[in-house]
Short mmCIF file of C-alpha atoms in Angstrom, two decimals:
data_model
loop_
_atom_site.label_atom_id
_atom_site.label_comp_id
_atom_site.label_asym_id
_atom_site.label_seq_id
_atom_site.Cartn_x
_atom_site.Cartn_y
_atom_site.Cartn_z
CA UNK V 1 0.00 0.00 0.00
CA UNK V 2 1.39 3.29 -1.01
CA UNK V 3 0.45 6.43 0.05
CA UNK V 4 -1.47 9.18 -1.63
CA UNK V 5 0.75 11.76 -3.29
CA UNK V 6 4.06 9.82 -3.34
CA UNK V 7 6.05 9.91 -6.07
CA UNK V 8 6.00 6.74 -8.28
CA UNK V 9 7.91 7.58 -11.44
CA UNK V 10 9.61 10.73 -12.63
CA UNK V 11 10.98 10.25 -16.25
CA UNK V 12 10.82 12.32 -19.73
CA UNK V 13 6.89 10.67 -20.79
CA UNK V 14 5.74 12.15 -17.24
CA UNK V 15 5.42 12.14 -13.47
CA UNK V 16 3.75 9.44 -11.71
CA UNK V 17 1.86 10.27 -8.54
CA UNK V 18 -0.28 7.61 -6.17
CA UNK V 19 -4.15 8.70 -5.31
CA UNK V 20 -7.02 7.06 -3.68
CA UNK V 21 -8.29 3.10 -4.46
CA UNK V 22 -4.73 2.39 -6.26
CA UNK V 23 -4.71 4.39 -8.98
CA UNK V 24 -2.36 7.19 -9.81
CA UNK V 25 -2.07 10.23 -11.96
CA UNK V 26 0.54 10.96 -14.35
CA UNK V 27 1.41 15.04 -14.49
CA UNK V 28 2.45 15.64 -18.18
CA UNK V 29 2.61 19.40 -18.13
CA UNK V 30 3.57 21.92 -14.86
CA UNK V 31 4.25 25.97 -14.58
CA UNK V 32 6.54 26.76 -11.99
CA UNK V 33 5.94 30.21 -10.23
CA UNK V 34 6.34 33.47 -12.68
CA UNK V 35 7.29 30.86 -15.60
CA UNK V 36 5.77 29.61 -18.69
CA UNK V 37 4.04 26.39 -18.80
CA UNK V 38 5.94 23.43 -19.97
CA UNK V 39 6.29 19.49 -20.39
CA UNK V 40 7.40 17.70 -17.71
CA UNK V 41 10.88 16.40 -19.91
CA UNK V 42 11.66 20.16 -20.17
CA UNK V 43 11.04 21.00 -16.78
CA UNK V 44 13.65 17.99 -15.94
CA UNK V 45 16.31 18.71 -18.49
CA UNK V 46 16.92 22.03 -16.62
CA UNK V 47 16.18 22.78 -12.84
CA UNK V 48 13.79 20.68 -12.21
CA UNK V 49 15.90 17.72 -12.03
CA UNK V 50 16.71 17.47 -8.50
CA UNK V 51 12.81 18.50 -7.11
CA UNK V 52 11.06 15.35 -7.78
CA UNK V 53 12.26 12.13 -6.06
CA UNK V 54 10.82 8.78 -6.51
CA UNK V 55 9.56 6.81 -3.42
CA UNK V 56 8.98 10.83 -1.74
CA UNK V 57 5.67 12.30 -0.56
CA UNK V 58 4.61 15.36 -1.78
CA UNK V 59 3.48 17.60 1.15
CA UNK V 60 5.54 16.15 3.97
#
């Protein structure tokens, strides 16, 4: 059993977080604050890299 909002998968296709009733939701697209919107493999290839860490909760 995994808890909701931890991080299952970060990779280039997306980023892969658990929910309710097993089931997850994969974040294609994000807009850091006072930037542009952009895809997830962008976001990754520059700063982004280090933020998102499988296994990780978000929130906590």
């Amino acid at each position: 059993n995994v808890k909701n909002g931890t991080i299952l998968s970060v990779g280039k296709n997306g980023l892969i977080i658990a929910c309710g009733n097993n089931s997850s939701i994969s974040i294609l697209e994000i807009q850091p604050e006072s930037k542009r919107k952009m895809s997830i493999k962008d976001f990754l290839n520059g700063n982004g890299k280090d933020i998102f860490i499988t296994n990780e909760i978000i929130g906590e």
